[in-house]
Amino acid sequence: MNLKAKAIMIAKAFSVWWGIFLIIGCCVGFSLKILSGFLFVSGDMPDFDVIFFVPMLIAGSFLLALISNLISILIYSTPVRKMRRRLNRIYDADGYSKEYIDTLLANCKGNLKNKNYIELAFIHDNMGSHTAAVNILRQIDIVSVTDIAHSTGNFYTPAYFYAVSMLIYLNSGDNELAAQAYENGKLYIDTLEKDEFIVYAKALYLLYSGIRSEDGDDDEFLRKLPSAHLIKIQNHGANNIILVIKAYCMFYMGLVEKSEQFAAAAAHSKLSPVAEKHLKNLYAKFKENPVLEETPEPKPAVEQIL
């Protein structure tokens, strides 16, 4: 996510907390004003000073909003990081195993429900179960997801939903649905212009479909891709699959040697069966290019469990 979008997201979340404490502060101030009036009549207390109270209200509510926002971030992010660390350990040991999927399913609740369903769809497709992947995507209420995204300014979930949808439909050869996912999700996808997964999902779609915007923005996006400084996601399985996608993108952009570098990195990592199949197809294309040196064969795929 770019700095502007991230700043807007944080500002929206903070403004909600600030608004809550301002309302509470106003209610307290009103109550004190009424109370001080009664006490002033009895001579026990001076009149309520509004000029003194308003700056205190603004400063106090601002501080409380800042503290509450930080606490809410910690409460939300801590279980997410804990779950991701466990999933990465499982993947590094056994790949997309039954334990990995059971762990995701056990956490399909609350704020993690939609995100975990998106990852489950991605996993099923990479294990060769396209129908199951599509059925999982259909369980996600994308209308509520986008509504929440616009109210909070956090576009991660809809961006990942549409990016994963594009990859699933491209993988099955359904170009029409892939194009529909891209058009519906372009607003969210373009907002996350530094996220490596989102960026390369978009690049693969543009290169595979051959569709470009008339104003040339898509071509400029692809030209900048080889030198772009992107943020890796904290998901070992997805990052390994991204290596294969990178290799394909660079190959079809004419950067064959760079493609071979990504392919070699992917060959030394743990891959899903579908990602391994695509990597082997890419190696077949490398053999047709005499410039490339010998590259290692990819590791065996993780066990098919679905």
mmCIF file of C-alpha atoms in Angstrom:
data_model
loop_
_atom_site.group_PDB
_atom_site.id
_atom_site.type_symbol
_atom_site.label_atom_id
_atom_site.label_comp_id
_atom_site.label_asym_id
_atom_site.label_seq_id
_atom_site.Cartn_x
_atom_site.Cartn_y
_atom_site.Cartn_z
ATOM 1 C CA MET A 1 0.000 0.000 0.000
ATOM 2 C CA ASN A 2 1.391 3.433 -0.881
ATOM 3 C CA LEU A 3 2.022 6.019 1.826
ATOM 4 C CA LYS A 4 -0.992 8.142 0.916
ATOM 5 C CA ALA A 5 -3.415 5.207 1.104
ATOM 6 C CA LYS A 6 -1.845 3.964 4.331
ATOM 7 C CA ALA A 7 -2.054 7.441 5.866
ATOM 8 C CA ILE A 8 -5.738 7.665 4.919
ATOM 9 C CA MET A 9 -6.416 4.240 6.446
ATOM 10 C CA ILE A 10 -4.718 5.171 9.730
ATOM 11 C CA ALA A 11 -6.395 8.590 9.780
ATOM 12 C CA LYS A 12 -9.847 7.016 9.342
ATOM 13 C CA ALA A 13 -9.283 4.549 12.163
ATOM 14 C CA PHE A 14 -7.927 7.283 14.435
ATOM 15 C CA SER A 15 -10.763 9.689 13.612
ATOM 16 C CA VAL A 16 -13.320 7.069 14.694
ATOM 17 C CA TRP A 17 -11.692 6.780 18.113
ATOM 18 C CA TRP A 18 -11.296 10.551 18.416
ATOM 19 C CA GLY A 19 -14.942 11.080 17.521
ATOM 20 C CA ILE A 20 -16.019 8.569 20.189
ATOM 21 C CA PHE A 21 -14.018 10.303 22.913
ATOM 22 C CA LEU A 22 -15.115 13.766 21.802
ATOM 23 C CA ILE A 23 -18.753 12.690 22.119
ATOM 24 C CA ILE A 24 -18.094 11.166 25.533
ATOM 25 C CA GLY A 25 -16.221 14.312 26.574
ATOM 26 C CA CYS A 26 -19.056 16.562 25.433
ATOM 27 C CA CYS A 27 -21.546 14.477 27.421
ATOM 28 C CA VAL A 28 -19.319 14.714 30.492
ATOM 29 C CA GLY A 29 -18.900 18.460 29.975
ATOM 30 C CA PHE A 30 -22.644 18.976 29.633
ATOM 31 C CA SER A 31 -23.206 17.007 32.826
ATOM 32 C CA LEU A 32 -20.569 19.032 34.667
ATOM 33 C CA LYS A 33 -22.085 22.273 33.397
ATOM 34 C CA ILE A 34 -25.491 21.328 34.769
ATOM 35 C CA LEU A 35 -23.975 20.083 38.011
ATOM 36 C CA SER A 36 -21.813 23.175 38.484
ATOM 37 C CA GLY A 37 -24.880 25.353 38.008
ATOM 38 C CA PHE A 38 -26.626 23.657 40.896
ATOM 39 C CA LEU A 39 -23.491 23.818 43.045
ATOM 40 C CA PHE A 40 -22.909 27.472 42.149
ATOM 41 C CA VAL A 41 -26.389 28.318 43.433
ATOM 42 C CA SER A 42 -25.583 26.692 46.764
ATOM 43 C CA GLY A 43 -22.273 28.574 46.883
ATOM 44 C CA ASP A 44 -20.114 25.455 47.145
ATOM 45 C CA MET A 45 -18.393 25.669 43.713
ATOM 46 C CA PRO A 46 -17.465 28.310 41.090
ATOM 47 C CA ASP A 47 -19.231 28.358 37.718
ATOM 48 C CA PHE A 48 -18.169 25.850 35.012
ATOM 49 C CA ASP A 49 -15.508 27.441 32.745
ATOM 50 C CA VAL A 50 -16.252 26.439 29.139
ATOM 51 C CA ILE A 51 -13.197 28.283 27.750
ATOM 52 C CA PHE A 52 -10.944 26.199 29.974
ATOM 53 C CA PHE A 53 -12.824 22.931 29.355
ATOM 54 C CA VAL A 54 -12.831 22.921 25.504
ATOM 55 C CA PRO A 55 -9.004 22.810 25.036
ATOM 56 C CA MET A 56 -8.814 20.140 27.729
ATOM 57 C CA LEU A 57 -11.533 18.154 25.943
ATOM 58 C CA ILE A 58 -9.735 18.299 22.584
ATOM 59 C CA ALA A 59 -6.311 17.427 24.012
ATOM 60 C CA GLY A 60 -7.622 14.698 26.306
ATOM 61 C CA SER A 61 -9.767 13.019 23.654
ATOM 62 C CA PHE A 62 -6.853 13.174 21.187
ATOM 63 C CA LEU A 63 -4.550 11.409 23.644
ATOM 64 C CA LEU A 64 -7.140 8.777 24.543
ATOM 65 C CA ALA A 65 -7.876 8.174 20.840
ATOM 66 C CA LEU A 66 -4.158 7.696 20.123
ATOM 67 C CA ILE A 67 -3.765 5.206 22.971
ATOM 68 C CA SER A 68 -6.948 3.312 22.032
ATOM 69 C CA ASN A 69 -5.933 3.094 18.364
ATOM 70 C CA LEU A 70 -2.531 1.668 19.275
ATOM 71 C CA ILE A 71 -4.108 -0.859 21.645
ATOM 72 C CA SER A 72 -6.637 -1.951 18.993
ATOM 73 C CA ILE A 73 -3.812 -2.453 16.478
ATOM 74 C CA LEU A 74 -1.896 -4.609 18.975
ATOM 75 C CA ILE A 75 -4.982 -6.644 19.886
ATOM 76 C CA TYR A 76 -5.728 -7.326 16.209
ATOM 77 C CA SER A 77 -2.188 -7.898 14.917
ATOM 78 C CA THR A 78 -0.839 -10.155 17.701
ATOM 79 C CA PRO A 79 -3.035 -13.231 16.963
ATOM 80 C CA VAL A 80 -2.518 -12.695 13.218
ATOM 81 C CA ARG A 81 1.271 -12.771 13.588
ATOM 82 C CA LYS A 82 1.047 -15.792 15.883
ATOM 83 C CA MET A 83 -1.098 -17.683 13.369
ATOM 84 C CA ARG A 84 1.203 -16.752 10.472
ATOM 85 C CA ARG A 85 4.309 -17.935 12.337
ATOM 86 C CA ARG A 86 2.650 -21.286 12.984
ATOM 87 C CA LEU A 87 1.506 -21.621 9.365
ATOM 88 C CA ASN A 88 4.991 -20.810 8.088
ATOM 89 C CA ARG A 89 6.519 -23.481 10.356
ATOM 90 C CA ILE A 90 4.008 -26.040 9.063
ATOM 91 C CA TYR A 91 4.636 -25.055 5.432
ATOM 92 C CA ASP A 92 8.427 -25.182 5.798
ATOM 93 C CA ALA A 93 8.127 -28.703 7.209
ATOM 94 C CA ASP A 94 5.302 -30.271 5.189
ATOM 95 C CA GLY A 95 4.089 -27.757 2.606
ATOM 96 C CA TYR A 96 0.349 -27.292 2.156
ATOM 97 C CA SER A 97 -0.487 -30.216 4.412
ATOM 98 C CA LYS A 98 -3.726 -31.156 6.142
ATOM 99 C CA GLU A 99 -2.436 -29.506 9.311
ATOM 100 C CA TYR A 100 -1.894 -26.251 7.406
ATOM 101 C CA ILE A 101 -5.441 -26.250 6.047
ATOM 102 C CA ASP A 102 -6.951 -27.279 9.400
ATOM 103 C CA THR A 103 -5.122 -24.400 11.082
ATOM 104 C CA LEU A 104 -6.521 -21.927 8.561
ATOM 105 C CA LEU A 105 -10.045 -23.341 8.941
ATOM 106 C CA ALA A 106 -9.832 -23.141 12.727
ATOM 107 C CA ASN A 107 -9.099 -19.432 12.411
ATOM 108 C CA CYS A 108 -11.840 -18.631 9.874
ATOM 109 C CA LYS A 109 -13.695 -16.377 12.285
ATOM 110 C CA GLY A 110 -13.982 -12.706 13.122
ATOM 111 C CA ASN A 111 -11.707 -10.354 11.209
ATOM 112 C CA LEU A 112 -9.669 -13.282 9.861
ATOM 113 C CA LYS A 113 -12.578 -15.131 8.256
ATOM 114 C CA ASN A 114 -12.473 -13.553 4.790
ATOM 115 C CA LYS A 115 -8.669 -13.363 4.629
ATOM 116 C CA ASN A 116 -8.313 -17.025 5.514
ATOM 117 C CA TYR A 117 -10.982 -18.055 3.007
ATOM 118 C CA ILE A 118 -9.045 -16.184 0.318
ATOM 119 C CA GLU A 119 -5.863 -18.033 1.238
ATOM 120 C CA LEU A 120 -7.734 -21.357 1.311
ATOM 121 C CA ALA A 121 -9.015 -20.709 -2.209
ATOM 122 C CA PHE A 122 -5.457 -19.911 -3.329
ATOM 123 C CA ILE A 123 -4.136 -23.122 -1.748
ATOM 124 C CA HIS A 124 -6.838 -25.355 -3.244
ATOM 125 C CA ASP A 125 -6.137 -23.989 -6.699
ATOM 126 C CA ASN A 126 -2.397 -24.541 -6.282
ATOM 127 C CA MET A 127 -3.045 -28.097 -5.166
ATOM 128 C CA GLY A 128 -5.047 -28.721 -8.333
ATOM 129 C CA SER A 129 -8.583 -28.381 -6.937
ATOM 130 C CA HIS A 130 -9.930 -25.547 -9.054
ATOM 131 C CA THR A 131 -13.622 -26.265 -8.390
ATOM 132 C CA ALA A 132 -13.045 -26.216 -4.627
ATOM 133 C CA ALA A 133 -11.135 -22.933 -4.980
ATOM 134 C CA VAL A 134 -14.001 -21.267 -6.855
ATOM 135 C CA ASN A 135 -16.563 -22.575 -4.341
ATOM 136 C CA ILE A 136 -14.568 -21.058 -1.471
ATOM 137 C CA LEU A 137 -14.383 -17.701 -3.240
ATOM 138 C CA ARG A 138 -18.170 -17.739 -3.576
ATOM 139 C CA GLN A 139 -18.534 -18.078 0.193
ATOM 140 C CA ILE A 140 -16.980 -14.639 0.659
ATOM 141 C CA ASP A 141 -19.427 -11.736 0.877
ATOM 142 C CA ILE A 142 -17.393 -9.343 -1.266
ATOM 143 C CA VAL A 143 -20.006 -6.574 -0.921
ATOM 144 C CA SER A 144 -19.503 -6.402 2.840
ATOM 145 C CA VAL A 145 -15.735 -6.719 2.353
ATOM 146 C CA THR A 146 -15.618 -3.693 0.038
ATOM 147 C CA ASP A 147 -17.994 -1.718 2.275
ATOM 148 C CA ILE A 148 -15.686 -2.269 5.231
ATOM 149 C CA ALA A 149 -12.671 -1.383 3.088
ATOM 150 C CA HIS A 150 -14.155 1.973 2.095
ATOM 151 C CA SER A 151 -15.223 2.791 5.634
ATOM 152 C CA THR A 152 -11.810 1.971 7.140
ATOM 153 C CA GLY A 153 -9.525 2.836 4.220
ATOM 154 C CA ASN A 154 -7.910 -0.626 4.439
ATOM 155 C CA PHE A 155 -8.008 -2.144 0.922
ATOM 156 C CA TYR A 156 -5.921 -5.253 1.629
ATOM 157 C CA THR A 157 -8.723 -7.828 1.796
ATOM 158 C CA PRO A 158 -10.584 -6.831 -1.411
ATOM 159 C CA ALA A 159 -7.253 -6.414 -3.247
ATOM 160 C CA TYR A 160 -6.203 -9.949 -2.272
ATOM 161 C CA PHE A 161 -9.651 -11.304 -3.102
ATOM 162 C CA TYR A 162 -9.536 -9.977 -6.658
ATOM 163 C CA ALA A 163 -5.839 -10.806 -7.162
ATOM 164 C CA VAL A 164 -6.369 -14.416 -6.066
ATOM 165 C CA SER A 165 -9.515 -14.601 -8.229
ATOM 166 C CA MET A 166 -7.493 -13.458 -11.248
ATOM 167 C CA LEU A 167 -4.826 -16.106 -10.631
ATOM 168 C CA ILE A 168 -7.400 -18.866 -10.119
ATOM 169 C CA TYR A 169 -9.268 -18.038 -13.328
ATOM 170 C CA LEU A 170 -6.057 -17.588 -15.335
ATOM 171 C CA ASN A 171 -4.860 -20.963 -14.082
ATOM 172 C CA SER A 172 -8.059 -22.606 -15.309
ATOM 173 C CA GLY A 173 -8.009 -20.778 -18.650
ATOM 174 C CA ASP A 174 -11.170 -18.799 -17.907
ATOM 175 C CA ASN A 175 -9.971 -15.479 -19.325
ATOM 176 C CA GLU A 176 -13.390 -13.847 -19.231
ATOM 177 C CA LEU A 177 -13.795 -14.296 -15.473
ATOM 178 C CA ALA A 178 -10.161 -13.250 -14.947
ATOM 179 C CA ALA A 179 -10.861 -10.030 -16.859
ATOM 180 C CA GLN A 180 -14.014 -9.462 -14.820
ATOM 181 C CA ALA A 181 -12.079 -9.914 -11.562
ATOM 182 C CA TYR A 182 -9.431 -7.459 -12.768
ATOM 183 C CA GLU A 183 -11.955 -4.806 -13.739
ATOM 184 C CA ASN A 184 -13.906 -5.171 -10.494
ATOM 185 C CA GLY A 185 -10.778 -5.092 -8.358
ATOM 186 C CA LYS A 186 -8.626 -2.560 -10.204
ATOM 187 C CA LEU A 187 -9.314 0.206 -7.674
ATOM 188 C CA TYR A 188 -8.126 -1.955 -4.780
ATOM 189 C CA ILE A 189 -5.274 -3.630 -6.657
ATOM 190 C CA ASP A 190 -3.784 -0.335 -7.821
ATOM 191 C CA THR A 191 -3.878 1.012 -4.264
ATOM 192 C CA LEU A 192 -1.476 -1.715 -3.117
ATOM 193 C CA GLU A 193 1.218 -0.743 -5.596
ATOM 194 C CA LYS A 194 4.077 -1.923 -3.336
ATOM 195 C CA ASP A 195 2.699 -5.311 -2.284
ATOM 196 C CA GLU A 196 4.679 -7.996 -4.136
ATOM 197 C CA PHE A 197 1.855 -10.526 -4.384
ATOM 198 C CA ILE A 198 -0.648 -7.988 -5.732
ATOM 199 C CA VAL A 199 1.831 -6.425 -8.148
ATOM 200 C CA TYR A 200 2.888 -9.696 -9.748
ATOM 201 C CA ALA A 201 -0.678 -11.022 -9.914
ATOM 202 C CA LYS A 202 -1.558 -7.898 -11.895
ATOM 203 C CA ALA A 203 1.560 -8.218 -14.074
ATOM 204 C CA LEU A 204 0.807 -11.846 -14.906
ATOM 205 C CA TYR A 205 -2.751 -10.952 -15.860
ATOM 206 C CA LEU A 206 -1.657 -8.079 -18.116
ATOM 207 C CA LEU A 207 1.011 -10.165 -19.837
ATOM 208 C CA TYR A 208 -1.181 -13.238 -20.227
ATOM 209 C CA SER A 209 -4.260 -11.403 -21.442
ATOM 210 C CA GLY A 210 -2.360 -9.018 -23.717
ATOM 211 C CA ILE A 211 -4.807 -6.280 -22.716
ATOM 212 C CA ARG A 212 -3.381 -2.804 -22.155
ATOM 213 C CA SER A 213 -5.011 0.469 -21.241
ATOM 214 C CA GLU A 214 -5.302 3.023 -24.038
ATOM 215 C CA ASP A 215 -3.420 5.676 -22.061
ATOM 216 C CA GLY A 216 -0.357 3.415 -21.733
ATOM 217 C CA ASP A 217 -0.435 3.210 -17.916
ATOM 218 C CA ASP A 218 -0.271 -0.584 -17.956
ATOM 219 C CA ASP A 219 2.782 -0.606 -20.235
ATOM 220 C CA GLU A 220 4.512 1.877 -17.933
ATOM 221 C CA PHE A 221 3.637 -0.341 -14.959
ATOM 222 C CA LEU A 222 5.287 -3.345 -16.652
ATOM 223 C CA ARG A 223 8.383 -1.340 -17.658
ATOM 224 C CA LYS A 224 8.954 -0.291 -14.035
ATOM 225 C CA LEU A 225 8.411 -3.794 -12.676
ATOM 226 C CA PRO A 226 11.991 -5.194 -12.999
ATOM 227 C CA SER A 227 13.459 -2.379 -10.877
ATOM 228 C CA ALA A 228 10.513 -1.892 -8.504
ATOM 229 C CA HIS A 229 11.187 -2.066 -4.768
ATOM 230 C CA LEU A 230 8.342 -4.199 -3.462
ATOM 231 C CA ILE A 231 7.327 -5.443 -0.015
ATOM 232 C CA LYS A 232 7.315 -9.215 0.484
ATOM 233 C CA ILE A 233 4.360 -10.677 2.335
ATOM 234 C CA GLN A 234 4.839 -12.782 5.477
ATOM 235 C CA ASN A 235 3.626 -15.987 3.849
ATOM 236 C CA HIS A 236 6.299 -18.537 2.920
ATOM 237 C CA GLY A 237 4.094 -20.601 0.620
ATOM 238 C CA ALA A 238 2.805 -17.613 -1.343
ATOM 239 C CA ASN A 239 6.298 -16.113 -1.576
ATOM 240 C CA ASN A 240 7.621 -19.318 -3.158
ATOM 241 C CA ILE A 241 4.794 -19.301 -5.684
ATOM 242 C CA ILE A 242 5.511 -15.626 -6.396
ATOM 243 C CA LEU A 243 9.008 -16.679 -7.503
ATOM 244 C CA VAL A 244 7.433 -18.784 -10.253
ATOM 245 C CA ILE A 245 5.127 -15.915 -11.245
ATOM 246 C CA LYS A 246 8.121 -13.542 -11.321
ATOM 247 C CA ALA A 247 10.009 -15.946 -13.559
ATOM 248 C CA TYR A 248 7.086 -16.121 -15.986
ATOM 249 C CA CYS A 249 6.605 -12.346 -16.019
ATOM 250 C CA MET A 250 10.273 -11.652 -16.694
ATOM 251 C CA PHE A 251 10.359 -14.293 -19.437
ATOM 252 C CA TYR A 252 7.410 -12.794 -21.304
ATOM 253 C CA MET A 253 8.862 -9.305 -20.867
ATOM 254 C CA GLY A 254 11.991 -10.487 -22.701
ATOM 255 C CA LEU A 255 14.223 -10.492 -19.602
ATOM 256 C CA VAL A 256 15.221 -14.129 -19.983
ATOM 257 C CA GLU A 257 18.320 -14.114 -17.786
ATOM 258 C CA LYS A 258 16.443 -12.445 -14.920
ATOM 259 C CA SER A 259 13.664 -14.981 -15.441
ATOM 260 C CA GLU A 260 16.188 -17.789 -15.104
ATOM 261 C CA GLN A 261 17.406 -16.332 -11.793
ATOM 262 C CA PHE A 262 13.903 -16.349 -10.316
ATOM 263 C CA ALA A 263 13.269 -19.828 -11.696
ATOM 264 C CA ALA A 264 16.453 -21.123 -10.065
ATOM 265 C CA ALA A 265 15.372 -19.614 -6.724
ATOM 266 C CA ALA A 266 11.943 -21.221 -7.099
ATOM 267 C CA ALA A 267 13.525 -24.579 -7.964
ATOM 268 C CA HIS A 268 15.302 -24.596 -4.599
ATOM 269 C CA SER A 269 12.109 -23.824 -2.659
ATOM 270 C CA LYS A 270 9.108 -25.894 -1.631
ATOM 271 C CA LEU A 271 6.373 -25.529 -4.259
ATOM 272 C CA SER A 272 2.782 -26.619 -4.711
ATOM 273 C CA PRO A 273 2.066 -29.188 -7.469
ATOM 274 C CA VAL A 274 0.566 -26.575 -9.818
ATOM 275 C CA ALA A 275 3.438 -24.112 -9.261
ATOM 276 C CA GLU A 276 5.933 -26.914 -9.904
ATOM 277 C CA LYS A 277 4.127 -27.820 -13.123
ATOM 278 C CA HIS A 278 4.349 -24.228 -14.346
ATOM 279 C CA LEU A 279 8.028 -24.079 -13.384
ATOM 280 C CA LYS A 280 8.770 -27.224 -15.403
ATOM 281 C CA ASN A 281 6.984 -25.662 -18.387
ATOM 282 C CA LEU A 282 9.212 -22.630 -18.014
ATOM 283 C CA TYR A 283 12.327 -24.825 -17.904
ATOM 284 C CA ALA A 284 11.218 -26.333 -21.209
ATOM 285 C CA LYS A 285 11.211 -22.815 -22.660
ATOM 286 C CA PHE A 286 14.678 -22.172 -21.225
ATOM 287 C CA LYS A 287 16.055 -25.171 -23.100
ATOM 288 C CA GLU A 288 15.030 -23.490 -26.320
ATOM 289 C CA ASN A 289 17.257 -20.519 -25.419
ATOM 290 C CA PRO A 290 20.990 -21.264 -25.927
ATOM 291 C CA VAL A 291 22.072 -18.188 -23.915
ATOM 292 C CA LEU A 292 21.020 -19.722 -20.612
ATOM 293 C CA GLU A 293 23.270 -21.954 -18.549
ATOM 294 C CA GLU A 294 22.178 -25.222 -16.980
ATOM 295 C CA THR A 295 19.696 -24.664 -14.169
ATOM 296 C CA PRO A 296 18.805 -27.045 -11.329
ATOM 297 C CA GLU A 297 15.746 -29.214 -11.578
ATOM 298 C CA PRO A 298 12.901 -28.206 -9.260
ATOM 299 C CA LYS A 299 12.334 -30.085 -6.032
ATOM 300 C CA PRO A 300 9.539 -32.675 -5.927
ATOM 301 C CA ALA A 301 6.111 -31.205 -5.249
ATOM 302 C CA VAL A 302 4.588 -31.374 -1.796
ATOM 303 C CA GLU A 303 2.209 -34.282 -1.261
ATOM 304 C CA GLN A 304 -1.192 -33.950 -2.881
ATOM 305 C CA ILE A 305 -3.685 -33.889 -0.014
ATOM 306 C CA LEU A 306 -6.906 -32.568 -1.519
#
